């Protein structure tokens, strides 16, 4: 598994579950295999620095199969409860299987040196001084590239002179494998079905999402509602971003036809658009809300099944097909494979537009352990033009008075604040809405919760934006900005 990630650029979150199923590994054994794989991949930088202290060869000069055995053995020795003698012995046996007797002796000697100190003791040796180089210290101790540490620091607004305690907390949270969160599709499944005595797997309600459920363990595909397409795996912050867009107040004459403040704000007559829909999780949440009409003072008037109320678009056909699978039980949702920058729709068509744009994915590193080593600052820079053009297209697609959600799974300011700054500066037909307040109102309507989610506001002067964090909210680091298209100001 580790060799496939290193040498064939495989993705652990995709390959490992398939290997476990193929070999019939379940329960605790599957959990251990997952921890060993993910933990080793997350800790590569730290483990390689330690191995460099324990070998006369640098990790880059060691044959790849032997290097992967050493990394795995180091993780077992320093970050698991596996006994030292057992970790060394199993690593030596594995080395014999993949490389032969002579390399096995080398593995035995190196890992015995590793086992002479604890992880904390090794970190004191390999990490720079925190007071003089806090970025380098966190890069070494939390095992991240230095540029990602700097990006998190900037997003959190911390100064290096203070030692970067919250940046460290955010990085540490990214090293903890997240629990699985499900979204129950409104009208098709109820969260209560997924919780309690009759549930297929032990679960509890999500912290904030009214349709979210957190699994305590097990395989989500074994849950009937998931297998039937009535619930799906989706991070809670992603659910909340879709809920905020669905609840954001419309403006203009069309909005007036919708009646007074709706409990489920899907009563507007115009269609909705998911501009970058694949794999379709947010599309399903939006489609479920869009097809329901429930103002407080009027009876619900559901849309006719044949009426299109949500268009889900993605430029990549395979991702459009994933969205189609998520939406298969929701009549009135149309899926198209199209470039959102040149969509097959007239400008000014949609009441609500979601632009969940392609990004670096730095907000979901806890789910993709190898991603931190594959990304680069150049990747972020290269995405900038696409992100700006997609946000421009999303605004163009909304009617005057309609609302737009700009969402990224990254806290990097170059993908969030900088994109919005540039696009807003180039237009006269956009107003920024208060995303944390709108989300708080949506949650109040859904569940009676009155308070704003703590720690959600971005830094001034952009406090109307929302930034989720794993260490604050237990979610991926999702960014959300809500905008309203306005009549263009005179030039």
CSV table of C-alpha atoms in Angstrom, one decimal:
chain,number,residue,atom,x,y,z
A,1,UNK,CA,0.0,0.0,0.0
A,2,UNK,CA,2.7,2.5,1.0
A,3,UNK,CA,4.8,1.6,-2.0
A,4,UNK,CA,1.8,2.2,-4.3
A,5,UNK,CA,1.3,5.6,-2.9
A,6,UNK,CA,5.0,6.5,-3.2
A,7,UNK,CA,5.8,4.9,-6.5
A,8,UNK,CA,2.5,4.9,-8.4
A,9,UNK,CA,0.9,8.1,-7.0
A,10,UNK,CA,-2.1,6.0,-5.7
A,11,UNK,CA,-4.5,7.6,-3.3
A,12,UNK,CA,-4.7,5.9,0.1
A,13,UNK,CA,-8.3,6.9,0.7
A,14,UNK,CA,-9.3,5.1,-2.5
A,15,UNK,CA,-6.9,2.2,-2.7
A,16,UNK,CA,-6.9,1.1,0.9
A,17,UNK,CA,-10.7,0.4,1.3
A,18,UNK,CA,-10.6,-1.7,-1.9
A,19,UNK,CA,-7.6,-3.7,-0.7
A,20,UNK,CA,-9.3,-4.4,2.7
A,21,UNK,CA,-12.5,-5.6,0.9
A,22,UNK,CA,-10.5,-7.7,-1.5
A,23,UNK,CA,-8.7,-9.5,1.3
A,24,UNK,CA,-11.6,-9.7,3.6
A,25,UNK,CA,-10.1,-7.6,6.4
A,26,UNK,CA,-12.7,-6.2,8.7
A,27,UNK,CA,-13.2,-4.8,12.2
A,28,UNK,CA,-10.2,-4.1,14.4
A,29,UNK,CA,-7.8,-5.5,11.8
A,30,UNK,CA,-9.1,-3.1,9.2
A,31,UNK,CA,-8.9,-0.2,11.7
A,32,UNK,CA,-5.3,-1.1,12.5
A,33,UNK,CA,-4.3,-1.4,8.9
A,34,UNK,CA,-5.9,2.0,8.2
A,35,UNK,CA,-4.1,3.6,11.2
A,36,UNK,CA,-0.7,2.2,10.1
A,37,UNK,CA,-1.2,3.4,6.6
A,38,UNK,CA,-2.6,6.8,7.3
A,39,UNK,CA,-0.3,7.5,10.2
A,40,UNK,CA,2.8,6.5,8.3
A,41,UNK,CA,1.9,8.7,5.3
A,42,UNK,CA,1.1,11.7,7.5
A,43,UNK,CA,4.4,11.4,9.4
A,44,UNK,CA,6.7,10.9,6.4
A,45,UNK,CA,8.7,14.1,6.9
A,46,UNK,CA,9.2,13.5,10.6
A,47,UNK,CA,10.0,9.8,10.2
A,48,UNK,CA,12.5,10.4,7.4
A,49,UNK,CA,14.3,13.0,9.6
A,50,UNK,CA,14.5,10.4,12.4
A,51,UNK,CA,15.7,7.7,10.0
A,52,UNK,CA,18.3,10.0,8.8
A,53,UNK,CA,19.7,10.1,12.4
A,54,UNK,CA,19.7,6.3,12.6
A,55,UNK,CA,21.2,5.3,9.3
A,56,UNK,CA,24.3,5.9,7.3
A,57,UNK,CA,22.1,6.4,4.3
A,58,UNK,CA,19.5,9.1,3.8
A,59,UNK,CA,16.0,7.9,3.2
A,60,UNK,CA,16.2,9.1,-0.4
A,61,UNK,CA,19.1,6.7,-1.1
A,62,UNK,CA,17.4,3.6,0.4
A,63,UNK,CA,15.6,1.2,-2.0
A,64,UNK,CA,11.9,2.2,-2.0
A,65,UNK,CA,10.5,-1.1,-0.7
A,66,UNK,CA,13.0,-1.1,2.2
A,67,UNK,CA,12.3,2.6,2.9
A,68,UNK,CA,8.6,2.0,3.2
A,69,UNK,CA,9.2,-0.8,5.7
A,70,UNK,CA,11.4,1.5,7.7
A,71,UNK,CA,8.8,4.3,7.7
A,72,UNK,CA,6.1,1.9,8.7
A,73,UNK,CA,8.3,0.4,11.5
A,74,UNK,CA,9.1,3.8,12.8
A,75,UNK,CA,5.5,4.8,13.0
A,76,UNK,CA,4.7,1.6,14.9
A,77,UNK,CA,7.6,2.2,17.3
A,78,UNK,CA,6.9,5.9,18.0
A,79,UNK,CA,3.1,6.5,17.5
A,80,UNK,CA,1.3,3.2,18.3
A,81,UNK,CA,0.8,0.9,21.2
A,82,UNK,CA,2.6,-1.9,19.4
A,83,UNK,CA,5.4,-3.3,21.6
A,84,UNK,CA,8.9,-2.4,20.4
A,85,UNK,CA,10.1,-6.0,20.0
A,86,UNK,CA,6.9,-6.8,18.0
A,87,UNK,CA,7.3,-3.7,15.8
A,88,UNK,CA,10.9,-4.5,15.0
A,89,UNK,CA,10.2,-8.3,14.4
A,90,UNK,CA,7.3,-7.7,12.1
A,91,UNK,CA,9.2,-5.1,10.1
A,92,UNK,CA,12.2,-7.5,9.7
A,93,UNK,CA,9.8,-10.2,8.5
A,94,UNK,CA,8.2,-7.8,6.1
A,95,UNK,CA,11.6,-6.7,4.8
A,96,UNK,CA,12.5,-10.4,4.1
A,97,UNK,CA,9.3,-10.7,2.1
A,98,UNK,CA,9.8,-7.6,0.0
A,99,UNK,CA,13.6,-7.3,-0.3
A,100,UNK,CA,15.4,-10.4,1.0
A,101,UNK,CA,17.7,-11.3,4.0
A,102,UNK,CA,20.4,-8.7,3.7
A,103,UNK,CA,18.1,-5.7,3.7
A,104,UNK,CA,16.2,-7.3,6.6
A,105,UNK,CA,19.4,-7.1,8.7
A,106,UNK,CA,19.7,-3.4,7.8
A,107,UNK,CA,16.1,-2.8,8.8
A,108,UNK,CA,16.7,-4.6,12.1
A,109,UNK,CA,19.7,-2.4,12.9
A,110,UNK,CA,18.0,0.9,12.0
A,111,UNK,CA,14.8,0.2,13.8
A,112,UNK,CA,16.6,-0.8,17.0
A,113,UNK,CA,18.3,2.6,16.9
A,114,UNK,CA,14.9,4.2,16.5
A,115,UNK,CA,13.5,2.3,19.4
A,116,UNK,CA,16.1,3.8,21.8
A,117,UNK,CA,14.2,7.0,22.1
A,118,UNK,CA,10.5,8.1,22.4
A,119,UNK,CA,8.9,10.3,19.8
A,120,UNK,CA,9.2,13.3,22.0
A,121,UNK,CA,12.9,12.7,22.5
A,122,UNK,CA,13.5,12.4,18.8
A,123,UNK,CA,11.5,15.6,18.1
A,124,UNK,CA,13.9,17.5,20.5
A,125,UNK,CA,16.7,16.3,18.3
A,126,UNK,CA,15.3,16.9,14.8
A,127,UNK,CA,13.1,20.0,15.3
A,128,UNK,CA,14.5,23.6,15.3
A,129,UNK,CA,14.0,25.8,18.3
A,130,UNK,CA,10.4,26.9,18.6
A,131,UNK,CA,11.3,30.4,19.9
A,132,UNK,CA,13.6,31.2,17.0
A,133,UNK,CA,11.8,29.2,14.1
A,134,UNK,CA,8.2,28.4,15.0
A,135,UNK,CA,7.3,27.6,11.4
A,136,UNK,CA,10.2,25.1,11.1
A,137,UNK,CA,9.4,23.7,14.5
A,138,UNK,CA,5.7,23.0,13.6
A,139,UNK,CA,6.8,21.6,10.2
A,140,UNK,CA,9.1,19.1,11.9
A,141,UNK,CA,6.9,18.1,14.9
A,142,UNK,CA,3.5,18.0,13.0
A,143,UNK,CA,5.0,16.7,9.8
A,144,UNK,CA,3.9,19.3,7.2
A,145,UNK,CA,5.7,21.1,4.4
A,146,UNK,CA,6.8,24.5,5.7
A,147,UNK,CA,4.7,26.4,3.2
A,148,UNK,CA,1.5,24.8,4.5
A,149,UNK,CA,2.4,25.7,8.0
A,150,UNK,CA,2.8,29.3,6.8
A,151,UNK,CA,-0.5,29.2,4.9
A,152,UNK,CA,-2.4,28.1,8.1
A,153,UNK,CA,-0.6,30.7,10.1
A,154,UNK,CA,-1.7,33.4,7.8
A,155,UNK,CA,-5.3,32.2,7.6
A,156,UNK,CA,-5.5,32.1,11.4
A,157,UNK,CA,-3.8,35.6,11.7
A,158,UNK,CA,-1.1,34.5,14.2
A,159,UNK,CA,2.2,36.1,14.5
A,160,UNK,CA,5.4,33.9,14.8
A,161,UNK,CA,6.5,35.8,17.9
A,162,UNK,CA,3.8,34.2,19.9
A,163,UNK,CA,4.9,30.6,19.1
A,164,UNK,CA,1.9,29.9,16.9
A,165,UNK,CA,-0.2,27.8,19.4
A,166,UNK,CA,-3.4,27.8,17.4
A,167,UNK,CA,-1.6,27.1,14.1
A,168,UNK,CA,-0.1,24.1,15.9
A,169,UNK,CA,-3.6,23.0,17.1
A,170,UNK,CA,-4.9,23.2,13.5
A,171,UNK,CA,-2.0,21.2,12.2
A,172,UNK,CA,-2.4,18.6,15.0
A,173,UNK,CA,-6.1,18.3,14.2
A,174,UNK,CA,-5.2,17.6,10.6
A,175,UNK,CA,-3.2,14.5,11.8
A,176,UNK,CA,-6.3,12.9,13.5
A,177,UNK,CA,-8.3,10.7,11.2
A,178,UNK,CA,-11.9,12.1,11.1
A,179,UNK,CA,-15.0,10.3,12.1
A,180,UNK,CA,-17.4,9.5,9.2
A,181,UNK,CA,-20.2,12.0,8.8
A,182,UNK,CA,-23.4,11.3,6.9
A,183,UNK,CA,-26.0,13.6,5.4
A,184,UNK,CA,-29.6,12.4,5.4
A,185,UNK,CA,-31.2,13.7,2.2
A,186,UNK,CA,-34.3,15.7,3.1
A,187,UNK,CA,-37.6,14.0,2.1
A,188,UNK,CA,-35.8,10.7,1.6
A,189,UNK,CA,-34.2,9.9,4.9
A,190,UNK,CA,-34.5,11.2,8.5
A,191,UNK,CA,-31.4,11.5,10.7
A,192,UNK,CA,-33.4,9.6,13.4
A,193,UNK,CA,-33.4,6.6,11.0
A,194,UNK,CA,-29.6,6.5,11.2
A,195,UNK,CA,-29.4,6.9,15.0
A,196,UNK,CA,-30.6,4.8,17.9
A,197,UNK,CA,-31.6,1.3,18.5
A,198,UNK,CA,-32.5,0.3,15.0
A,199,UNK,CA,-29.5,1.9,13.3
A,200,UNK,CA,-27.2,-0.2,11.2
A,201,UNK,CA,-24.2,1.3,12.9
A,202,UNK,CA,-23.7,3.2,16.2
A,203,UNK,CA,-24.1,6.9,15.5
A,204,UNK,CA,-25.0,10.3,17.0
A,205,UNK,CA,-26.4,13.6,15.7
A,206,UNK,CA,-23.9,16.0,14.1
A,207,UNK,CA,-23.0,18.9,16.2
A,208,UNK,CA,-24.8,21.6,14.1
A,209,UNK,CA,-26.2,20.2,10.9
A,210,UNK,CA,-29.9,19.3,11.2
A,211,UNK,CA,-29.5,16.4,8.8
A,212,UNK,CA,-26.0,15.3,9.8
A,213,UNK,CA,-25.1,12.1,11.6
A,214,UNK,CA,-21.7,11.0,12.9
A,215,UNK,CA,-20.8,7.4,12.8
A,216,UNK,CA,-18.9,5.8,15.7
A,217,UNK,CA,-17.4,3.3,13.4
A,218,UNK,CA,-18.3,0.6,10.8
A,219,UNK,CA,-18.7,0.7,7.1
A,220,UNK,CA,-21.2,3.4,5.9
A,221,UNK,CA,-21.9,1.4,2.7
A,222,UNK,CA,-23.5,-1.2,4.9
A,223,UNK,CA,-26.2,1.2,6.0
A,224,UNK,CA,-29.4,0.7,4.0
A,225,UNK,CA,-30.1,4.5,3.6
A,226,UNK,CA,-26.6,5.0,2.1
A,227,UNK,CA,-26.8,1.9,-0.2
A,228,UNK,CA,-30.2,3.2,-1.4
A,229,UNK,CA,-29.0,6.7,-2.1
A,230,UNK,CA,-31.1,8.4,0.7
A,231,UNK,CA,-28.0,9.3,2.7
A,232,UNK,CA,-24.4,9.8,1.8
A,233,UNK,CA,-21.0,10.6,3.3
A,234,UNK,CA,-20.4,14.3,3.6
A,235,UNK,CA,-18.4,16.5,6.0
A,236,UNK,CA,-20.5,18.6,8.3
A,237,UNK,CA,-19.1,21.9,7.1
A,238,UNK,CA,-20.0,21.0,3.6
A,239,UNK,CA,-23.6,20.4,4.7
A,240,UNK,CA,-23.7,23.7,6.5
A,241,UNK,CA,-22.3,25.6,3.5
A,242,UNK,CA,-25.2,24.2,1.4
A,243,UNK,CA,-27.7,25.0,4.1
A,244,UNK,CA,-26.4,28.6,4.4
A,245,UNK,CA,-26.8,29.1,0.6
A,246,UNK,CA,-30.3,27.6,0.7
A,247,UNK,CA,-31.4,30.0,3.5
A,248,UNK,CA,-29.7,33.2,2.3
A,249,UNK,CA,-32.5,35.8,1.6
A,250,UNK,CA,-33.2,36.7,-2.0
A,251,UNK,CA,-34.0,40.2,-3.1
A,252,UNK,CA,-35.9,41.8,-5.9
A,253,UNK,CA,-39.4,41.3,-7.4
A,254,UNK,CA,-39.1,37.5,-7.9
A,255,UNK,CA,-38.2,37.1,-4.2
A,256,UNK,CA,-41.4,38.9,-3.2
A,257,UNK,CA,-43.5,36.2,-4.9
A,258,UNK,CA,-42.0,33.7,-2.5
A,259,UNK,CA,-44.0,35.0,0.5
A,260,UNK,CA,-42.8,35.6,4.0
A,261,UNK,CA,-39.6,34.2,5.5
A,262,UNK,CA,-39.7,30.4,4.7
A,263,UNK,CA,-38.8,27.7,7.2
A,264,UNK,CA,-37.3,25.9,4.2
A,265,UNK,CA,-36.2,28.6,1.9
A,266,UNK,CA,-36.9,26.7,-1.3
A,267,UNK,CA,-40.1,28.6,-2.1
A,268,UNK,CA,-38.6,30.9,-4.7
A,269,UNK,CA,-39.8,30.1,-8.2
A,270,UNK,CA,-36.4,30.3,-9.9
A,271,UNK,CA,-34.0,27.3,-10.5
A,272,UNK,CA,-30.8,26.8,-8.6
A,273,UNK,CA,-27.3,26.0,-10.0
A,274,UNK,CA,-24.4,23.9,-8.7
A,275,UNK,CA,-21.6,25.1,-10.9
A,276,UNK,CA,-18.9,22.5,-10.0
A,277,UNK,CA,-21.2,19.7,-8.8
A,278,UNK,CA,-19.1,16.6,-8.7
A,279,UNK,CA,-19.2,14.3,-6.8
A,280,UNK,CA,-22.7,15.6,-5.9
A,281,UNK,CA,-23.0,15.8,-2.1
A,282,UNK,CA,-23.9,19.5,-1.9
A,283,UNK,CA,-26.1,19.1,-5.0
A,284,UNK,CA,-28.2,16.5,-3.2
A,285,UNK,CA,-28.6,18.8,-0.1
A,286,UNK,CA,-29.6,21.7,-2.3
A,287,UNK,CA,-31.9,19.6,-4.5
A,288,UNK,CA,-33.8,18.3,-1.5
A,289,UNK,CA,-34.3,21.8,-0.2
A,290,UNK,CA,-35.0,23.4,-3.6
A,291,UNK,CA,-37.9,21.0,-4.4
A,292,UNK,CA,-39.7,21.8,-1.1
A,293,UNK,CA,-41.8,24.9,-0.5
A,294,UNK,CA,-42.7,25.6,3.2
A,295,UNK,CA,-43.3,29.3,4.1
A,296,UNK,CA,-44.4,29.8,7.7
A,297,UNK,CA,-47.9,31.2,6.8
A,298,UNK,CA,-48.8,29.3,3.7
A,299,UNK,CA,-49.2,25.7,2.8
A,300,UNK,CA,-46.4,24.0,1.0
A,301,UNK,CA,-46.7,23.9,-2.8
A,302,UNK,CA,-44.3,21.3,-4.1
A,303,UNK,CA,-42.8,21.7,-7.6
A,304,UNK,CA,-44.1,19.4,-10.3
A,305,UNK,CA,-41.9,16.3,-10.6
A,306,UNK,CA,-41.0,17.2,-14.2
A,307,UNK,CA,-40.0,20.8,-13.4
A,308,UNK,CA,-36.2,21.4,-13.2
A,309,UNK,CA,-35.4,23.1,-9.9
A,310,UNK,CA,-31.7,22.4,-9.7
A,311,UNK,CA,-29.0,22.2,-12.4
A,312,UNK,CA,-25.9,20.3,-11.4
A,313,UNK,CA,-23.0,20.9,-13.7
A,314,UNK,CA,-19.4,19.6,-13.8
A,315,UNK,CA,-16.8,19.9,-16.6
A,316,UNK,CA,-15.5,16.4,-16.0
A,317,UNK,CA,-18.0,13.7,-17.3
A,318,UNK,CA,-17.1,11.1,-14.6
A,319,UNK,CA,-17.7,13.6,-11.8
A,320,UNK,CA,-21.0,14.6,-13.5
A,321,UNK,CA,-22.0,10.9,-13.4
A,322,UNK,CA,-21.2,10.8,-9.6
A,323,UNK,CA,-23.5,13.8,-9.1
A,324,UNK,CA,-26.2,12.0,-11.2
A,325,UNK,CA,-25.9,9.0,-8.8
A,326,UNK,CA,-26.3,11.3,-5.8
A,327,UNK,CA,-29.4,12.9,-7.3
A,328,UNK,CA,-31.1,9.8,-8.7
A,329,UNK,CA,-33.8,9.8,-6.1
A,330,UNK,CA,-34.6,13.5,-6.4
A,331,UNK,CA,-36.9,14.4,-9.3
A,332,UNK,CA,-36.4,17.8,-10.9
A,333,UNK,CA,-32.6,17.8,-10.7
A,334,UNK,CA,-30.8,18.0,-14.1
A,335,UNK,CA,-27.2,17.0,-14.5
A,336,UNK,CA,-25.0,18.3,-17.3
A,337,UNK,CA,-21.3,17.8,-18.2
A,338,UNK,CA,-20.3,21.4,-19.0
A,339,UNK,CA,-17.7,24.0,-18.3
A,340,UNK,CA,-19.2,26.3,-15.7
A,341,UNK,CA,-17.3,29.2,-17.3
A,342,UNK,CA,-19.4,28.7,-20.5
A,343,UNK,CA,-22.5,27.0,-19.2
A,344,UNK,CA,-25.5,26.0,-21.3
A,345,UNK,CA,-27.8,28.5,-19.7
A,346,UNK,CA,-28.7,32.2,-20.1
A,347,UNK,CA,-27.0,34.7,-17.8
A,348,UNK,CA,-29.1,35.9,-14.9
A,349,UNK,CA,-31.2,32.6,-14.8
A,350,UNK,CA,-30.7,31.3,-11.3
A,351,UNK,CA,-32.0,32.3,-7.8
A,352,UNK,CA,-29.1,30.5,-6.1
A,353,UNK,CA,-25.7,29.5,-7.4
A,354,UNK,CA,-23.1,27.3,-5.6
A,355,UNK,CA,-19.5,27.7,-6.8
A,356,UNK,CA,-17.6,25.0,-4.9
A,357,UNK,CA,-14.5,25.6,-7.0
A,358,UNK,CA,-11.6,23.3,-7.6
A,359,UNK,CA,-8.9,24.0,-5.0
A,360,UNK,CA,-5.8,22.7,-3.4
A,361,UNK,CA,-7.7,20.6,-0.8
A,362,UNK,CA,-5.6,21.8,2.1
A,363,UNK,CA,-8.7,21.9,4.2
A,364,UNK,CA,-9.1,18.1,3.9
A,365,UNK,CA,-5.6,16.9,4.6
A,366,UNK,CA,-6.8,14.7,7.4
A,367,UNK,CA,-8.7,12.6,4.9
A,368,UNK,CA,-6.0,12.4,2.3
A,369,UNK,CA,-2.8,11.8,4.2
A,370,UNK,CA,-0.4,11.8,1.2
A,371,UNK,CA,-1.8,15.0,-0.2
A,372,UNK,CA,0.4,17.3,1.8
A,373,UNK,CA,3.5,15.9,0.1
A,374,UNK,CA,2.1,16.2,-3.4
A,375,UNK,CA,0.8,19.8,-3.2
A,376,UNK,CA,3.0,22.8,-3.8
A,377,UNK,CA,2.7,26.6,-3.7
A,378,UNK,CA,2.7,26.5,-7.5
A,379,UNK,CA,-0.5,24.4,-7.5
A,380,UNK,CA,-2.3,27.1,-5.4
A,381,UNK,CA,-1.0,29.8,-7.7
A,382,UNK,CA,-2.0,27.9,-10.9
A,383,UNK,CA,-5.6,27.5,-9.6
A,384,UNK,CA,-6.1,31.2,-9.1
A,385,UNK,CA,-7.2,32.1,-12.6
A,386,UNK,CA,-9.7,29.2,-12.7
A,387,UNK,CA,-11.2,30.1,-9.3
A,388,UNK,CA,-11.6,33.7,-10.3
A,389,UNK,CA,-13.3,32.9,-13.6
A,390,UNK,CA,-15.6,30.4,-12.0
A,391,UNK,CA,-16.7,32.9,-9.4
A,392,UNK,CA,-17.3,35.5,-12.1
A,393,UNK,CA,-19.3,32.9,-14.0
A,394,UNK,CA,-21.4,32.1,-10.9
A,395,UNK,CA,-22.2,35.7,-10.4
A,396,UNK,CA,-23.2,36.1,-14.1
A,397,UNK,CA,-25.4,33.1,-13.8
A,398,UNK,CA,-27.4,34.5,-10.8
A,399,UNK,CA,-30.3,36.9,-11.5
A,400,UNK,CA,-30.2,40.3,-9.9
A,401,UNK,CA,-31.3,39.7,-6.3
A,402,UNK,CA,-30.1,36.1,-6.4
A,403,UNK,CA,-27.4,34.7,-4.1
A,404,UNK,CA,-24.1,33.1,-4.7
A,405,UNK,CA,-22.0,30.9,-2.4
A,406,UNK,CA,-18.3,30.7,-3.0
A,407,UNK,CA,-16.8,27.6,-1.3
A,408,UNK,CA,-13.4,26.1,-1.1
A,409,UNK,CA,-12.0,23.1,0.8
A,410,UNK,CA,-9.0,25.2,1.7
A,411,UNK,CA,-8.2,27.9,4.2
A,412,UNK,CA,-5.3,29.3,2.0
A,413,UNK,CA,-5.9,33.1,1.6
A,414,UNK,CA,-4.8,32.9,-2.0
A,415,UNK,CA,-7.8,30.7,-2.7
A,416,UNK,CA,-10.3,32.5,-0.5
A,417,UNK,CA,-9.9,36.1,0.4
A,418,UNK,CA,-7.6,37.0,-2.5
A,419,UNK,CA,-10.0,35.6,-5.1
A,420,UNK,CA,-13.0,37.4,-3.6
A,421,UNK,CA,-11.0,40.7,-3.3
A,422,UNK,CA,-10.0,40.6,-7.0
A,423,UNK,CA,-13.4,39.6,-8.3
A,424,UNK,CA,-15.4,42.0,-6.2
A,425,UNK,CA,-13.0,44.8,-7.2
A,426,UNK,CA,-13.7,44.2,-10.8
A,427,UNK,CA,-17.5,44.3,-10.5
A,428,UNK,CA,-20.2,46.8,-9.5
A,429,UNK,CA,-23.1,44.3,-9.2
A,430,UNK,CA,-22.2,42.3,-6.1
A,431,UNK,CA,-22.8,42.8,-2.3
A,432,UNK,CA,-21.3,40.7,0.4
A,433,UNK,CA,-23.7,39.0,2.8
A,434,UNK,CA,-23.0,38.0,6.4
A,435,UNK,CA,-22.4,34.2,6.1
A,436,UNK,CA,-22.1,33.4,9.8
A,437,UNK,CA,-25.3,35.2,10.7
A,438,UNK,CA,-27.2,33.7,7.8
A,439,UNK,CA,-26.1,30.2,8.8
A,440,UNK,CA,-27.1,30.9,12.4
A,441,UNK,CA,-30.6,32.0,11.2
A,442,UNK,CA,-30.8,28.8,9.1
A,443,UNK,CA,-29.9,26.6,12.1
A,444,UNK,CA,-32.4,28.5,14.3
A,445,UNK,CA,-35.2,27.8,11.8
A,446,UNK,CA,-34.2,24.2,11.5
A,447,UNK,CA,-33.5,23.2,15.1
A,448,UNK,CA,-34.1,26.2,17.4
A,449,UNK,CA,-30.4,26.8,18.0
A,450,UNK,CA,-30.0,30.5,18.7
A,451,UNK,CA,-26.3,31.2,18.8
A,452,UNK,CA,-23.8,31.7,16.0
A,453,UNK,CA,-21.3,28.9,15.6
A,454,UNK,CA,-18.3,30.1,17.6
A,455,UNK,CA,-15.0,30.8,16.0
A,456,UNK,CA,-16.5,30.8,12.5
A,457,UNK,CA,-15.9,34.4,11.4
A,458,UNK,CA,-12.9,35.2,9.2
A,459,UNK,CA,-10.5,37.8,10.3
A,460,UNK,CA,-11.3,41.5,10.0
A,461,UNK,CA,-11.9,43.2,7.6
A,462,UNK,CA,-13.5,40.1,6.1
A,463,UNK,CA,-15.6,39.0,9.1
A,464,UNK,CA,-18.6,38.4,6.9
A,465,UNK,CA,-16.9,35.3,5.5
A,466,UNK,CA,-17.0,31.9,7.3
A,467,UNK,CA,-14.0,29.7,7.9
A,468,UNK,CA,-14.4,26.3,9.5
A,469,UNK,CA,-11.5,24.6,11.2
A,470,UNK,CA,-10.9,21.0,12.3
A,471,UNK,CA,-9.5,22.1,15.7
A,472,UNK,CA,-12.4,24.5,16.4
A,473,UNK,CA,-15.4,22.8,14.8
A,474,UNK,CA,-14.3,19.2,14.2
A,475,UNK,CA,-14.9,19.6,10.4
A,476,UNK,CA,-12.8,20.1,7.3
A,477,UNK,CA,-11.4,23.6,6.9
A,478,UNK,CA,-14.2,24.7,4.5
A,479,UNK,CA,-14.4,28.4,3.5
A,480,UNK,CA,-17.7,30.0,2.7
A,481,UNK,CA,-18.6,33.5,1.3
A,482,UNK,CA,-22.2,34.5,0.5
A,483,UNK,CA,-22.8,37.2,-2.1
A,484,UNK,CA,-25.9,38.8,-3.6
A,485,UNK,CA,-26.0,40.0,-7.2
A,486,UNK,CA,-27.3,43.5,-7.4
A,487,UNK,CA,-28.2,45.8,-10.3
A,488,UNK,CA,-25.0,47.1,-11.8
A,489,UNK,CA,-23.9,50.5,-10.6
A,490,UNK,CA,-23.6,53.2,-13.2
A,491,UNK,CA,-20.0,53.5,-14.6
